[in-house]
XYZ file of C-alpha atoms in Angstrom:
651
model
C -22.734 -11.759 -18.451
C -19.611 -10.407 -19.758
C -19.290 -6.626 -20.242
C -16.971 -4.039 -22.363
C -17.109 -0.603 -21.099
C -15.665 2.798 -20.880
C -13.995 4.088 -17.899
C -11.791 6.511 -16.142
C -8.564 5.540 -14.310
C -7.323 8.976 -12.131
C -3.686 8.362 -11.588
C -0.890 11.265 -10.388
C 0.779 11.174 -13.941
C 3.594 13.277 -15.212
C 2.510 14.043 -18.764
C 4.270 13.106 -21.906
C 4.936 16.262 -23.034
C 5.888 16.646 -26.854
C 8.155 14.620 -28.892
C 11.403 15.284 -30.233
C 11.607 16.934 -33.504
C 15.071 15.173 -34.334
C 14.800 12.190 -36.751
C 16.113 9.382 -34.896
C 18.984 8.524 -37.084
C 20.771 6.074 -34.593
C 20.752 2.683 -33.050
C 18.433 2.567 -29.819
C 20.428 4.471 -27.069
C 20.026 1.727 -24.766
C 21.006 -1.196 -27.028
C 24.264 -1.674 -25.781
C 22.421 -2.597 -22.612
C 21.238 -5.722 -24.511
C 23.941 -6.958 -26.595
C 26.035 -9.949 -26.492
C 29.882 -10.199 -26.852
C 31.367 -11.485 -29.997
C 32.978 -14.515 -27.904
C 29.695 -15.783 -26.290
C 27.533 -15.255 -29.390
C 30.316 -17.967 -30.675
C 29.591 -20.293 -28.536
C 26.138 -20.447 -28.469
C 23.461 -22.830 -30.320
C 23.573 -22.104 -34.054
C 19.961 -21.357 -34.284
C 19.910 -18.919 -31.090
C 23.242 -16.766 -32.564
C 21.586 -16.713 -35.802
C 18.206 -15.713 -34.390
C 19.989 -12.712 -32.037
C 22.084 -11.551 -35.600
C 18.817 -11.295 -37.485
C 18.275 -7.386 -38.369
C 19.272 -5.224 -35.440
C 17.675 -1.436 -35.833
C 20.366 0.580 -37.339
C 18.193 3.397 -36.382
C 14.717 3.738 -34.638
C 13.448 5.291 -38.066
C 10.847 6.259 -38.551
C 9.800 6.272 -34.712
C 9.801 9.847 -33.002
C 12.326 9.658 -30.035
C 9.794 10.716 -26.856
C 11.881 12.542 -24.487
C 9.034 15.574 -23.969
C 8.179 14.241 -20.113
C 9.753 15.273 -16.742
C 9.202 14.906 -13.413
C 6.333 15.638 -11.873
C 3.039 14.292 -11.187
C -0.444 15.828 -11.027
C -3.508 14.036 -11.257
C -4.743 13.058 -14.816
C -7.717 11.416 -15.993
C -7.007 8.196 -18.695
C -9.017 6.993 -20.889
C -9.564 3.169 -19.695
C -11.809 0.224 -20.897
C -12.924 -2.195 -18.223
C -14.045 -6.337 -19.199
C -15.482 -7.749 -16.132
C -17.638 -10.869 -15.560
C -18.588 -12.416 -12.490
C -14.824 -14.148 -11.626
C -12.520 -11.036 -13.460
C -12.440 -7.233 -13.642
C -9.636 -6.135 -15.827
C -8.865 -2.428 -16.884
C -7.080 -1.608 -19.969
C -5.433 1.770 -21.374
C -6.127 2.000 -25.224
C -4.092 5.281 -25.221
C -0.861 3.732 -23.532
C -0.209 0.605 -25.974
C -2.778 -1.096 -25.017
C -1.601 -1.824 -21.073
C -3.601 -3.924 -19.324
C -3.584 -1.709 -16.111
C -5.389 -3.789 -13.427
C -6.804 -7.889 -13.299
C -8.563 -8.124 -10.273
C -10.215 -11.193 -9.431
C -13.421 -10.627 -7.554
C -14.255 -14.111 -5.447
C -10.670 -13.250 -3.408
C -10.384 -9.549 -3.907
C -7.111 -9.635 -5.061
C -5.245 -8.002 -7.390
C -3.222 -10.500 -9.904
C -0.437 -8.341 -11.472
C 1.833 -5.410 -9.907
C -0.126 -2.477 -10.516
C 1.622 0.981 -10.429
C -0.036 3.700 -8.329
C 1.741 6.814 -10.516
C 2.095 7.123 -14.103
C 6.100 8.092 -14.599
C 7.404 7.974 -18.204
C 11.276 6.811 -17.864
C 13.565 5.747 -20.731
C 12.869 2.269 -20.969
C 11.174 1.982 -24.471
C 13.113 1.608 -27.736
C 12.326 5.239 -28.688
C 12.068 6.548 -25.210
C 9.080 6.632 -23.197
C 7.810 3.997 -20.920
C 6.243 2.957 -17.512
C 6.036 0.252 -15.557
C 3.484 -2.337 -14.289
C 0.405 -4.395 -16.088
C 0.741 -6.288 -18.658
C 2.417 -4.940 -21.796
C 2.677 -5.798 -25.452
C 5.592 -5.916 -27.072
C 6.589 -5.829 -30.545
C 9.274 -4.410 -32.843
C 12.803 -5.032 -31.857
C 14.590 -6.035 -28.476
C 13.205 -3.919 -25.873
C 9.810 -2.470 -24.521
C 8.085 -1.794 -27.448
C 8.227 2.190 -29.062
C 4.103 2.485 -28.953
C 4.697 1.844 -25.271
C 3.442 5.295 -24.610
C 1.173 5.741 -27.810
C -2.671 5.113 -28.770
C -3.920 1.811 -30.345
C -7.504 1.292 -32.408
C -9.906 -0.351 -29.685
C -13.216 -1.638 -30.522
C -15.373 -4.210 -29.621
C -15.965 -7.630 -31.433
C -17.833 -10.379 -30.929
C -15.844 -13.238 -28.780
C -15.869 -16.948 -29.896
C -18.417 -17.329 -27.392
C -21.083 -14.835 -28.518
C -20.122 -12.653 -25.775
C -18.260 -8.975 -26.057
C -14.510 -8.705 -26.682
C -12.043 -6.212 -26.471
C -9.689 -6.239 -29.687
C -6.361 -3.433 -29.905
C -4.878 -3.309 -33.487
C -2.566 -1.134 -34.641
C 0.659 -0.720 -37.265
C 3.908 -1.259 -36.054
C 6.467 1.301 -37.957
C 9.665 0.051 -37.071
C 9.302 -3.833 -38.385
C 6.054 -1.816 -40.984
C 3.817 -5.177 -39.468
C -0.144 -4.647 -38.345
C -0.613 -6.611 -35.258
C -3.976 -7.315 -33.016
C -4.703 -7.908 -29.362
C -8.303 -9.868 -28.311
C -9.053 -9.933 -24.652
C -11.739 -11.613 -23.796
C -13.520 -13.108 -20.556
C -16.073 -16.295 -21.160
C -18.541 -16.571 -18.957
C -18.113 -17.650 -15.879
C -14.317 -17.899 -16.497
C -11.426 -16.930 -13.940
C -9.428 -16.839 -17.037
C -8.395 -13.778 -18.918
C -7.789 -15.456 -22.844
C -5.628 -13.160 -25.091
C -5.709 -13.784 -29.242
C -2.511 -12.272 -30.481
C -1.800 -11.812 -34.320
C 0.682 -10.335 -36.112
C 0.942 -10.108 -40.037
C 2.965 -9.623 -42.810
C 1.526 -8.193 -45.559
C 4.081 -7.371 -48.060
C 5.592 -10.108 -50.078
C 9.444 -9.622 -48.472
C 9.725 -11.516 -45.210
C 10.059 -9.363 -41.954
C 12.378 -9.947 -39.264
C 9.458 -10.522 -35.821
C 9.542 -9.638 -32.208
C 6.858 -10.736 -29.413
C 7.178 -10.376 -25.567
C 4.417 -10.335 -23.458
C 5.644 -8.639 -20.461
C 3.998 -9.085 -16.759
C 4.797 -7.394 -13.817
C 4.247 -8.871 -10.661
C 5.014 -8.180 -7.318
C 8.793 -8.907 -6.523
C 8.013 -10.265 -3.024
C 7.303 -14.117 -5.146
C 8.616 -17.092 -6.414
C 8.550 -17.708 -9.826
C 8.249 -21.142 -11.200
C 8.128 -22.257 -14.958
C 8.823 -26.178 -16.384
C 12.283 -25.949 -17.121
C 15.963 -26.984 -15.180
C 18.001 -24.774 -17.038
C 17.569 -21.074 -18.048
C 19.722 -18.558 -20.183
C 21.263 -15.731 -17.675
C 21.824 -12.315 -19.383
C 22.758 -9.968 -17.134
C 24.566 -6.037 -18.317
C 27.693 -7.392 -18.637
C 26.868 -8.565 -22.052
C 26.997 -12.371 -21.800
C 24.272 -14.699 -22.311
C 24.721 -18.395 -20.631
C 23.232 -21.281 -19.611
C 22.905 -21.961 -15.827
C 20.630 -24.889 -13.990
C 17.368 -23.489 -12.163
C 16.865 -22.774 -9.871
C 19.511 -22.987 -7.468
C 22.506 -21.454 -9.860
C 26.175 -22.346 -9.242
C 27.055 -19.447 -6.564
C 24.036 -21.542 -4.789
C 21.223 -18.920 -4.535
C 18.200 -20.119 -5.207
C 16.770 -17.267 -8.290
C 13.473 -17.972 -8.278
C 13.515 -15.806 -5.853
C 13.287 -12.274 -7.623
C 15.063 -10.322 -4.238
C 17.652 -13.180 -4.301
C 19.544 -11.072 -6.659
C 21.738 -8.267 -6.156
C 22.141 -6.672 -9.661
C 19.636 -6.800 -12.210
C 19.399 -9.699 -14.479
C 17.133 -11.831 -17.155
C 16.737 -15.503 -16.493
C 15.377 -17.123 -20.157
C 13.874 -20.335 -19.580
C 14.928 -23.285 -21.661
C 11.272 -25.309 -21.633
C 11.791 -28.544 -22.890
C 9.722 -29.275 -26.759
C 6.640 -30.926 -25.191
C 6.068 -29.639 -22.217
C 3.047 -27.253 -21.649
C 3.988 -23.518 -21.745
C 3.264 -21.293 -18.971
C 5.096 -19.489 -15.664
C 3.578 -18.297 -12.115
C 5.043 -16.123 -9.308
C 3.246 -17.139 -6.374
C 3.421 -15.308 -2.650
C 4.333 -16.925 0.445
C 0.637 -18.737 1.010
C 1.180 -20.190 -2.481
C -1.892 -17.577 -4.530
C -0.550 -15.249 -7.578
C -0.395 -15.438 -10.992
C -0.198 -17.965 -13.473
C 0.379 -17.370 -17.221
C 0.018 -19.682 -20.052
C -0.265 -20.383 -23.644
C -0.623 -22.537 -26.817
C 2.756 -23.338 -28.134
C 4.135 -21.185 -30.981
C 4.820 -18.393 -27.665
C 7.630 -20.773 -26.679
C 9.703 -18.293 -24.489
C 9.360 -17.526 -20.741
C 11.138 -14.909 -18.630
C 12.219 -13.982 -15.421
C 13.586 -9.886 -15.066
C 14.656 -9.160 -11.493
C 15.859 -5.895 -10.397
C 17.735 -7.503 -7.748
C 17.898 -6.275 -3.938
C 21.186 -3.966 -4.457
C 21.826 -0.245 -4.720
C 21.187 0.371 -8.482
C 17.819 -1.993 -8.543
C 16.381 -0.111 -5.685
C 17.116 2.942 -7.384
C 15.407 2.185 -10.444
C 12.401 0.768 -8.512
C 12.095 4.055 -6.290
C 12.080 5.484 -9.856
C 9.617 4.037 -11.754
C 7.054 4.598 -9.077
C 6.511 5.991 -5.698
C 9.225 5.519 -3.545
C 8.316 3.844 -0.180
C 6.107 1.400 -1.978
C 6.542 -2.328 -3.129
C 8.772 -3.286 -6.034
C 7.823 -5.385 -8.854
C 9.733 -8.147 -11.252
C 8.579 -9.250 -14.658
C 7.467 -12.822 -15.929
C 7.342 -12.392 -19.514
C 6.346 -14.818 -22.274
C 7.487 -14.540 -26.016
C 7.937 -15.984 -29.393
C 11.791 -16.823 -29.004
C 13.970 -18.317 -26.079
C 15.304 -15.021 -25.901
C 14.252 -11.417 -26.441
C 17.431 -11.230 -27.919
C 16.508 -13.081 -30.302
C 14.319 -12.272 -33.736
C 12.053 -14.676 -35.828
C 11.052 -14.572 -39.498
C 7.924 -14.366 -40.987
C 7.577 -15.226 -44.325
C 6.197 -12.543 -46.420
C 2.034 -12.763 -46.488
C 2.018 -15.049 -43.566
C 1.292 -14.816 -40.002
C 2.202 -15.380 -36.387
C -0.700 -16.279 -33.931
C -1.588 -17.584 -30.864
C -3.792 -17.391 -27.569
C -2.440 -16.734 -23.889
C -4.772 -16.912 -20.800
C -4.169 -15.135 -17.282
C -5.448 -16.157 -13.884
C -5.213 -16.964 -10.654
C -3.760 -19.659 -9.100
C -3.634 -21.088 -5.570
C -0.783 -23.900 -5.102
C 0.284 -26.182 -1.977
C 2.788 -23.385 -0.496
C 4.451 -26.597 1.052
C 5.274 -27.914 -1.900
C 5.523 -24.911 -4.674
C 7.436 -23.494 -2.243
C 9.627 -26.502 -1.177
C 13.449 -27.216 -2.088
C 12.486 -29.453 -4.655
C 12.076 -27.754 -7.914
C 10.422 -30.566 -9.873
C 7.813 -31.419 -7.320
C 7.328 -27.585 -6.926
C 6.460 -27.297 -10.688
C 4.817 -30.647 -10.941
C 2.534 -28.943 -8.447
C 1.666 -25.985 -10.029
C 0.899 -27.483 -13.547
C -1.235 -29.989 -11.867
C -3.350 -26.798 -9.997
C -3.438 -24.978 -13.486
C -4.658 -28.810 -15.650
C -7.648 -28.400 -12.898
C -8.435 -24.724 -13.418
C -7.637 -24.208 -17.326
C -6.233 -28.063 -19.130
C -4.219 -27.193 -22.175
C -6.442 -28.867 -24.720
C -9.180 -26.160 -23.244
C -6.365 -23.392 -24.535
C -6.305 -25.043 -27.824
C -9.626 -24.917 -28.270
C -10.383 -21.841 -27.433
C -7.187 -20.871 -29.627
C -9.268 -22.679 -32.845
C -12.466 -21.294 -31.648
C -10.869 -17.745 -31.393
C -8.720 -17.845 -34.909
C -11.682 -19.779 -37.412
C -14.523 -17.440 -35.840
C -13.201 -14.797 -34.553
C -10.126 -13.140 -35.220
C -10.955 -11.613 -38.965
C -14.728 -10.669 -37.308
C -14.905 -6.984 -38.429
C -15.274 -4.430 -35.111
C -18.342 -3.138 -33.861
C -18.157 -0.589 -31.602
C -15.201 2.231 -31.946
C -13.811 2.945 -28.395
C -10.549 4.259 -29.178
C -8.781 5.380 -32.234
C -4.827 4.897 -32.771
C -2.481 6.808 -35.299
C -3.000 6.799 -39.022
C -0.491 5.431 -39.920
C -1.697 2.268 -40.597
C -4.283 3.912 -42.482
C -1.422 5.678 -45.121
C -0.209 1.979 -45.403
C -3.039 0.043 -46.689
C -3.963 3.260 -49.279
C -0.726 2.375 -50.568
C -0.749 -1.440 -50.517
C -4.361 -1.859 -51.135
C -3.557 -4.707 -48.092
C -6.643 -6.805 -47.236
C -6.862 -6.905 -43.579
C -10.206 -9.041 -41.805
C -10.767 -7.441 -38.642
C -8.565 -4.631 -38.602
C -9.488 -2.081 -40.678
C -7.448 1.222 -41.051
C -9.842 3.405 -42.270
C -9.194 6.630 -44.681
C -11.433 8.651 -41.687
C -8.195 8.218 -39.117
C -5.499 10.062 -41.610
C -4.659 13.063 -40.064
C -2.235 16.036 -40.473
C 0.600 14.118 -40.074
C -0.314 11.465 -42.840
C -1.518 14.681 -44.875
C 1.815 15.489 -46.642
C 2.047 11.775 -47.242
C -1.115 10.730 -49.083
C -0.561 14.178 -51.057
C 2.873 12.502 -52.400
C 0.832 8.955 -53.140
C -1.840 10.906 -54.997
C 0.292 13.578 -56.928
C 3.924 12.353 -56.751
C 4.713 15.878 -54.949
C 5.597 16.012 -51.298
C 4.078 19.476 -50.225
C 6.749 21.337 -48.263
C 6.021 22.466 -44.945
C 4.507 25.757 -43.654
C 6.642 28.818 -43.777
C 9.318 28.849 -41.101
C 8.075 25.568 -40.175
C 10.059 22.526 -39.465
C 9.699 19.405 -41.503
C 6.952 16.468 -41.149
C 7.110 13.219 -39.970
C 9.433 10.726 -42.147
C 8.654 7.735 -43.756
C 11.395 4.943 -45.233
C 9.513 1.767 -46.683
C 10.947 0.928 -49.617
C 7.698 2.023 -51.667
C 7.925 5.360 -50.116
C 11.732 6.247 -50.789
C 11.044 4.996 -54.471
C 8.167 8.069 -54.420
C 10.518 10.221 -53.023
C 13.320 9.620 -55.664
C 11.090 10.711 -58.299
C 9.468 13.346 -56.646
C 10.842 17.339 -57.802
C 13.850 18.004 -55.799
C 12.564 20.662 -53.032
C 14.624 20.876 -49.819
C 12.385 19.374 -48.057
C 11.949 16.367 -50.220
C 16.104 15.747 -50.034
C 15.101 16.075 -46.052
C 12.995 13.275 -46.195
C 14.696 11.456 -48.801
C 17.954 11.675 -47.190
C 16.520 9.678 -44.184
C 14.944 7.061 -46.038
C 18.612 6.468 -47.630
C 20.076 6.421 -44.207
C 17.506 3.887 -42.929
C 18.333 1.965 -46.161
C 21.859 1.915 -45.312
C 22.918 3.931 -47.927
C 24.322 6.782 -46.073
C 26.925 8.498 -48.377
C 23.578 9.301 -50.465
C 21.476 10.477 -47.572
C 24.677 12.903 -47.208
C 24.043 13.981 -51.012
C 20.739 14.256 -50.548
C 20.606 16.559 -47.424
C 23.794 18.924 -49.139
C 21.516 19.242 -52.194
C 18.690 20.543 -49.945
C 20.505 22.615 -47.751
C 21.137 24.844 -51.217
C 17.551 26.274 -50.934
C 16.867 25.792 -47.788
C 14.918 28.359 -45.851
C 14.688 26.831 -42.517
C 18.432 24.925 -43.069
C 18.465 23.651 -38.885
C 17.049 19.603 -39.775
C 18.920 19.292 -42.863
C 22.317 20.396 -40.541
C 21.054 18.464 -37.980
C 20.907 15.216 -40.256
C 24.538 15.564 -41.667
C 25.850 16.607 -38.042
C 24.827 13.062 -36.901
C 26.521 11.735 -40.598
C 29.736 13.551 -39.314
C 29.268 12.106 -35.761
C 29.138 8.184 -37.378
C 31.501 8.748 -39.734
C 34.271 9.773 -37.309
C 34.538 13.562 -37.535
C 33.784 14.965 -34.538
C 34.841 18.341 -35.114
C 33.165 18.728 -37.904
C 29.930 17.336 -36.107
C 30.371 20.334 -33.554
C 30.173 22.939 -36.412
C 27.181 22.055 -37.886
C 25.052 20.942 -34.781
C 26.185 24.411 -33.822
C 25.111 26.268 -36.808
C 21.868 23.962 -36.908
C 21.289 25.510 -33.272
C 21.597 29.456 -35.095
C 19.830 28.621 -37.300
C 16.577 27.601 -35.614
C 17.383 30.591 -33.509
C 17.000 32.830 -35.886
C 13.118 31.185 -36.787
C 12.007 31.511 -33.710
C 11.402 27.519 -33.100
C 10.473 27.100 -30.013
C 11.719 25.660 -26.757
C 11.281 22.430 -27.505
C 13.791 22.382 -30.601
C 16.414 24.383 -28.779
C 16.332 21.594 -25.894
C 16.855 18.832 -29.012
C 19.435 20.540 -30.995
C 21.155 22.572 -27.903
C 21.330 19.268 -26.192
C 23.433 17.594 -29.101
C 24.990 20.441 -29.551
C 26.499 21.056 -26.244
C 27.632 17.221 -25.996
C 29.088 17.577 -29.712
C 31.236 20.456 -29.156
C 32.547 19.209 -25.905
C 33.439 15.950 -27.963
C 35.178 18.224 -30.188
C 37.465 19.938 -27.158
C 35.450 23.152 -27.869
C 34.698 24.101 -25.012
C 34.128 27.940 -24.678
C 31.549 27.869 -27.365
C 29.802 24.600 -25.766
C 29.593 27.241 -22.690
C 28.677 29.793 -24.743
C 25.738 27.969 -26.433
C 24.181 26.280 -23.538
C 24.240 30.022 -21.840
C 21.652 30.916 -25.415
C 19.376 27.974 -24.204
C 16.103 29.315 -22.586
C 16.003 29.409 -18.612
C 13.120 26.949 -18.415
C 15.522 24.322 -20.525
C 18.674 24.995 -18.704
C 16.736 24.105 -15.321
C 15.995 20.638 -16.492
C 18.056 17.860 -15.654
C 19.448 16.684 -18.288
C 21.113 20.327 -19.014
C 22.080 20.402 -15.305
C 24.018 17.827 -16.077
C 25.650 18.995 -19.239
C 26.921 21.683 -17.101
C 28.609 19.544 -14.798
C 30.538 18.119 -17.845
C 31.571 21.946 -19.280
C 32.379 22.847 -15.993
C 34.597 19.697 -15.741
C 36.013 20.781 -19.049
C 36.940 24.471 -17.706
C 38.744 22.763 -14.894
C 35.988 23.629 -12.233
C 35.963 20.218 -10.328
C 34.193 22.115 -7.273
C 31.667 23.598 -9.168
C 30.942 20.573 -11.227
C 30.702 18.789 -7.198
C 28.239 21.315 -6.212
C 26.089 20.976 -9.019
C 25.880 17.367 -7.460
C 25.273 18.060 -4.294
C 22.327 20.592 -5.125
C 20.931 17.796 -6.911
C 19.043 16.949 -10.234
C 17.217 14.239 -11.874
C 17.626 13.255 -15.555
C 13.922 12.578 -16.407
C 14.645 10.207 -19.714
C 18.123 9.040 -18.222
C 17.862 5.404 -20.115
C 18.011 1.581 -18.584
C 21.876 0.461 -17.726
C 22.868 3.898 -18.448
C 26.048 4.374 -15.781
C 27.123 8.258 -16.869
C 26.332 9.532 -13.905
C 28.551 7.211 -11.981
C 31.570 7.958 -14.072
C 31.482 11.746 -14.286
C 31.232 11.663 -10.569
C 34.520 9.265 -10.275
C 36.289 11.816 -12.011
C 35.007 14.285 -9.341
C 35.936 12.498 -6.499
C 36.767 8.334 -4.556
C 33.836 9.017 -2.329
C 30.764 6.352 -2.740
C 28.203 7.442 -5.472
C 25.524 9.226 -3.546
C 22.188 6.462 -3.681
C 20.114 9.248 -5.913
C 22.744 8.689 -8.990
C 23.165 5.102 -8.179
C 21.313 3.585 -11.561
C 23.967 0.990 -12.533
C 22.460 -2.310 -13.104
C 26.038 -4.353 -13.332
C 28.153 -4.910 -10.701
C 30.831 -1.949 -10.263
C-alpha cells in the first residue's frame, strides 16, 4: 500500500538567515546571464523571438530579495514528507518549494536523481536564494523559481487510484498565478506520476513559465528524441546545432564533454513522445516523461573547465560528485514565455522512474538507434497512452478533490488574494486561518481603505502591486507610508516619474525617511544620475542610523551605498561609510570585497592584492557573475586564483 508521511531529513545546512528589507526595484541581477542579442533574436523563428520578448520582469516586485545566508553549515533538522510503496521511496521538502529531495527505488537500491549531501543557499534563484539537486519546480520568469527557498501548502488528497497523494499549492507573486503539484505513487508502480496545474484567475491574460528541473549525476549520457537542439551558452546567443555530435565534433550528450557551461534545448519533433534519460555507463538512470502540452526538454552542463568546477565545489561539498540538469518545460526554451488566457489553465502529468537500457546500444555512436532504444525500454515499463490516462484519471477525479490532511502550511499570500478576488479555487484552498502579520496591514486596507502605518521607528511592510491593490492605495489618505508603498506599485507599473512623486510626497512627514531615500536613490541610479544616487543612498544609510535598525539594514543600505558612491568618484566618504558598518558586516564577504574596490579607488593596488590573497567568499555572489575576475585583472596579468574562478563563458 501506498503511504504519505512525515519525516525528518538532518542535513549540514547553512541557514537562510533573514531577508532583505530593500524593495527589489530592479530587473533580476542575473538576467543578463540569460539574455539574447538583438542580432540572434532576429534571426530566429517568429514564434520563439516573440515567445522570449513576452514580459520580461522589470523588477522582481513584489518578491523579497534573499541574501540573509552565508557560509557555513551546521546540522539542521527539515521538515520532509516521504511517499513510498513497495517499488519507490521519495522524500520531499514542503518548506523548500516543494523539492523533491530523494527517489530511491527499492528493488535496486539506487538512488534516481543527484541528491545533495549539504544544504548551501547560493544566488541562483530569481530573487536570490537557491540550492541544488532533486527535482525542482519552477515557475515565474526565466530562472530557478523565487519560492525556491520558501514554504508551500502540503496536504494530502486522495489519488485517482483511491490511494494517498501528496499535493503542494501555493501563489506565485511575481506572474500573481496559484499553481499545484500532485505526487503520487500507484500501487505497485516504479513510476513517480506528477499532476501539475497552474491557473489564471483574473480575467487579463498572464504571461506563464514552467520548468521542471532534474538533477542528475553528471557522470551520464543524456538522450531525448530529437537531432537538433538550441545551444545557449553566456555569451548571449541562442542557435541551432545537430545532436549530438555538434560541429566542433564532441559528442554533448555527454554532460563532462563540455568545457564551459551551457544549455542544450531540444527541438522534439510534433509527434513524437516527450521524455529525456541520463543513463550511467551500464545503461540504468533516470528517465523522465510526460503528456504533451510540457513540450520542452533540457540539457544544463556545467562543463569540465575551471569556472564549472568551481561552481560545482560550490554548491555542495567539495571532493564529491557533480551533477547536470535534464529539465522539462512548457516552451522550447526557458527563454521563452507562454500565455494563458485569462480564467484558463495550463495542466499536465509527468512520471519519473527508472530505467535500464542496452548500454551497447544507448550508449553506441548511433544516436537514433540509441534513442530508439530507450523509448522502446520506457513503451515496456510506462506506454504513453498509460500517461494519458492517468493524466484524465488525475484531472476529471482528482485534481479539484479538496485536501485532507494539513502537513505543511505556505505563506498567506495566497490567502490576501482570494479575500480580494472572491477566486473559486477546487482543491486549493487559501484559507483566512494562514493570514499572518505580514498580510495584516493588507487585509486592514481591503476592509477599511486605510493602510495602517508601521510601528514606531519601524521600517515599512511587505509591498504589494496588482493592479487592484495600487487602485486601493491611490485612494487611500496620503500617510508616508502609503506614498512608500504606492510609489512601488507605480514603479512595478512602469510608471516611474510617479513612483518618484509619490515617495517625495512621503518623505515630507516621514519619521523613519531611510526606504523612501532608498526607493528614489535606485530612481536616480536608472535614470542616469549617479551622483545624485550616492547622496541619498548615503543619507538613507544616516538615517537608519540614527533609528537604531539593525544589522541587517545597515548590510542592505551600506552595501548600495558603498557601491553608489564609488560610482559617483566619491571615494573618501564611500571609505568613510563602510568604516560606520558594524564589525560583524564588514567581515562578510561581500564587504571584503567592497574594500578591495575602495582600496583600488585610493590607489592601494597592494592592499587591494592582499585582501585577495587572505581570501573571502561572496556567499550570494550570483550565476555568470565574472566581477571577481575583472577587479583582479586590474590588480595584476597573473592567472585568476581557482577560488574566484566563477566565469561560466570562455575568457
Amino acid at each position: 500500500m501506498t503511504t504519505v508521511r512525515r519525516a525528518v531529513l538532518t542535513l549540514p545546512a547553512a541557514p537562510l538567515g533573514p531577508d532583505n528589507p530593500l524593495p527589489a526595484l530592479r530587473a533580476p541581477a542575473g538576467a543578463g546571464a540569460h539574455a539574447v542579442d538583438a542580432r540572434t533574436l532576429a534571426e530566429l523563428p517568429r514564434d520563439m523571438a516573440r515567445g522570449i520578448g513576452r514580459a520580461p520582469l522589470r523588477s522582481l516586485l513584489p518578491a523579497p530579495v534573499r541574501d540573509g545566508y552565508g557560509r557555513e553549515r551546521t546540522p539542521a533538522d527539515l521538515d520532509a514528507i516521504v511517499i513510498e510503496n513497495d517499488r519507490l521511496r521519495v522524500t520531499v521538502l514542503p518548506g523548500l518549494g516543494g523539492r523533491v529531495h530523494s527517489l530511491h527505488h527499492k528493488p535496486t537500491g539506487r538512488e534516481l536523481l543527484y541528491r545533495n549531501p549539504v544544504l548551501q543557499p547560493a544566488a541562483f534563484a530569481l530573487n536570490g536564494a537557491w540550492f541544488s539537486g532533486g527535482i525542482e519546480w519552477n515557475i515565474g520568469a526565466t530562472g530557478h523559481t523565487a519560492l525556491s527557498c520558501s514554504p508551500l501548502h502540503a496536504a494530502t488528497v486522495p489519488a485517482p487510484d483511491g490511494g494517498p497523494m501528496l499535493r503542494l499549492w501555493e501563489w506565485e507573486r511575481l506572474r500573481d498565478l496559484p499553481f499545484q503539484v500532485d505526487l503520487w505513487l500507484p500501487e505497485g508502480s516504479d513510476f513517480l506520476y506528477v499532476g501539475v496545474r497552474v491557473r489564471n484567475p483574473h480575467e487579463r491574460p498572464a504571461p506563464a513559465y514552467w520548468w521542471s528541473n532534474i538533477a542528475v549525476p553528471e557522470e551520464r549520457r543524456v538522450l531525448a528524441p530529437a537531432d537538433a537542439a538550441w545551444h545557449h551558452g553566456y555569451e548571449r546567443g541562442l542557435s541551432r546545432l545537430p545532436v549530438p555530435v555538434t560541429e566542433d565534433g564532441t559528442d554533448r550528450s555527454y554532460p563532462l564533454n563540455g568545457v564551459h557551461a551551457a544549455d542544450f534545448f531540444y527541438d522534439l519533433p510534433e509527434g513524437r513522445r516527450r521524455w529525456i534519460a541520463a543513463l550511467d555507463a551500464a545503461g540504468h538512470g533516470l528517465v523522465q516523461t510526460s503528456t504533451d502540452p510540457l513540450r520542452g526538454r533540457k540539457l544544463f552542463l556545467w562543463g569540465s573547465g575551471r569556472g564549472g568546477r568551481r561552481w560545482q565545489e560550490w554548491l555542495t561539498e567539495p571532493g564529491t560528485p557533480g551533477y547536470a540538469e535534464i529539465q522539462a518545460g512548457l516552451a522550447r526554451t526557458q527563454l521563452e514565455h507562454l500565455e494563458l488566457a485569462g480564467e484558463e489553465e495550463f495542466s499536465w502529468l509527468e512520471a519519473y522512474g527508472p530505467l535500464a537500457a542496452d548500454p551497447a546500444t544507448a550508449l553506441g555512436d548511433d544516436w537514433a538507434a540509441a534513442c530508439a532504444d530507450v523509448e522502446e525500454k520506457l513503451r515496456a515499463a510506462l506506454p504513453r497512452e498509460a500517461v494519458d490516462t492517468a493524466y484524465t484519471a488525475w484531472r476529471e477525479g482528482a485534481a479539484d478533490a479538496e485536501p485532507e490532511t494539513v502537513l505543511a502550511t505556505g505563506s498567506g499570500w495566497g490567502a490576501l488574494e482570494v479575500l480580494r478576488g472572491g477566486y473559486a479555487l477546487p482543491g486549493t484552498p487559501f484559507p483566512e486561518s494562514t493570514l499572518g502579520p505580514e498580510q495584516e496591514p493588507w487585509r486592514e486596507l481591503l476592509r477599511t481603505g486605510v493602510l495602517p502605518p508601521p510601528a514606531k521607528g519601524a521600517g515599512p511592510g511587505a509591498p504589494l502591486v496588482a493592479a487592484p491593490w495600487r487602485d486601493m492605495l491611490e485612494t487611500a489618505p496620503a500617510d508616508p507610508s502609503t506614498e512608500y508603498h504606492l510609489g512601488i506599485a507605480q514603479w512595478h507599473a512602469g510608471d516611474r516619474a510617479q513612483a518618484v512623486r509619490s515617495w517625495e510626497r512621503g518623505l515630507r512627514g516621514a519619521e523613519v525617511r531611510w526606504p523612501l531615500l532608498a526607493c528614489l536613490a535606485v530612481a536616480d541610479t536608472e535614470d542616469g544620475h549617479p551622483a545624485r544616487a550616492a547622496e541619498r543612498f548615503a543619507e538613507a544609510f544616516a538615517d537608519h542610523e540614527g533609528h537604531g535598525g539593525g544589522a541587517v539594514v545597515a548590510a542592505a543600505l551600506g552595501r548600495e551605498a558603498v557601491a553608489a558612491l564609488l560610482a559617483a568618484g566619491r571615494t573618501g566618504h564611500a571609505r568613510e561609510l563602510w568604516a560606520r558598518l558594524p564589525d560583524e558586516v564588514r567581515a562578510r564577504g561581500a564587504f571584503r570585497f567592497l574594500e578591495i574596490r575602495i582600496l583600488l579607488a585610493e590607489g592601494r593596488p597592494d592592499d587591494a592584492r592582499a585582501v585577495f590573497d587572505a581570501g573571502f567568499e561572496v556567499a550570494d555572489l550570483r550565476e555568470g557573475a565574472e566581477i571577481l575576475g575583472e577587479v583582479w585583472a586590474e590588480l595584476t596579468d597573473e592567472p585568476l586564483p581557482d577560488a574566484y574562478e566563477f566565469r561560466m563563458r570562455p575568457s
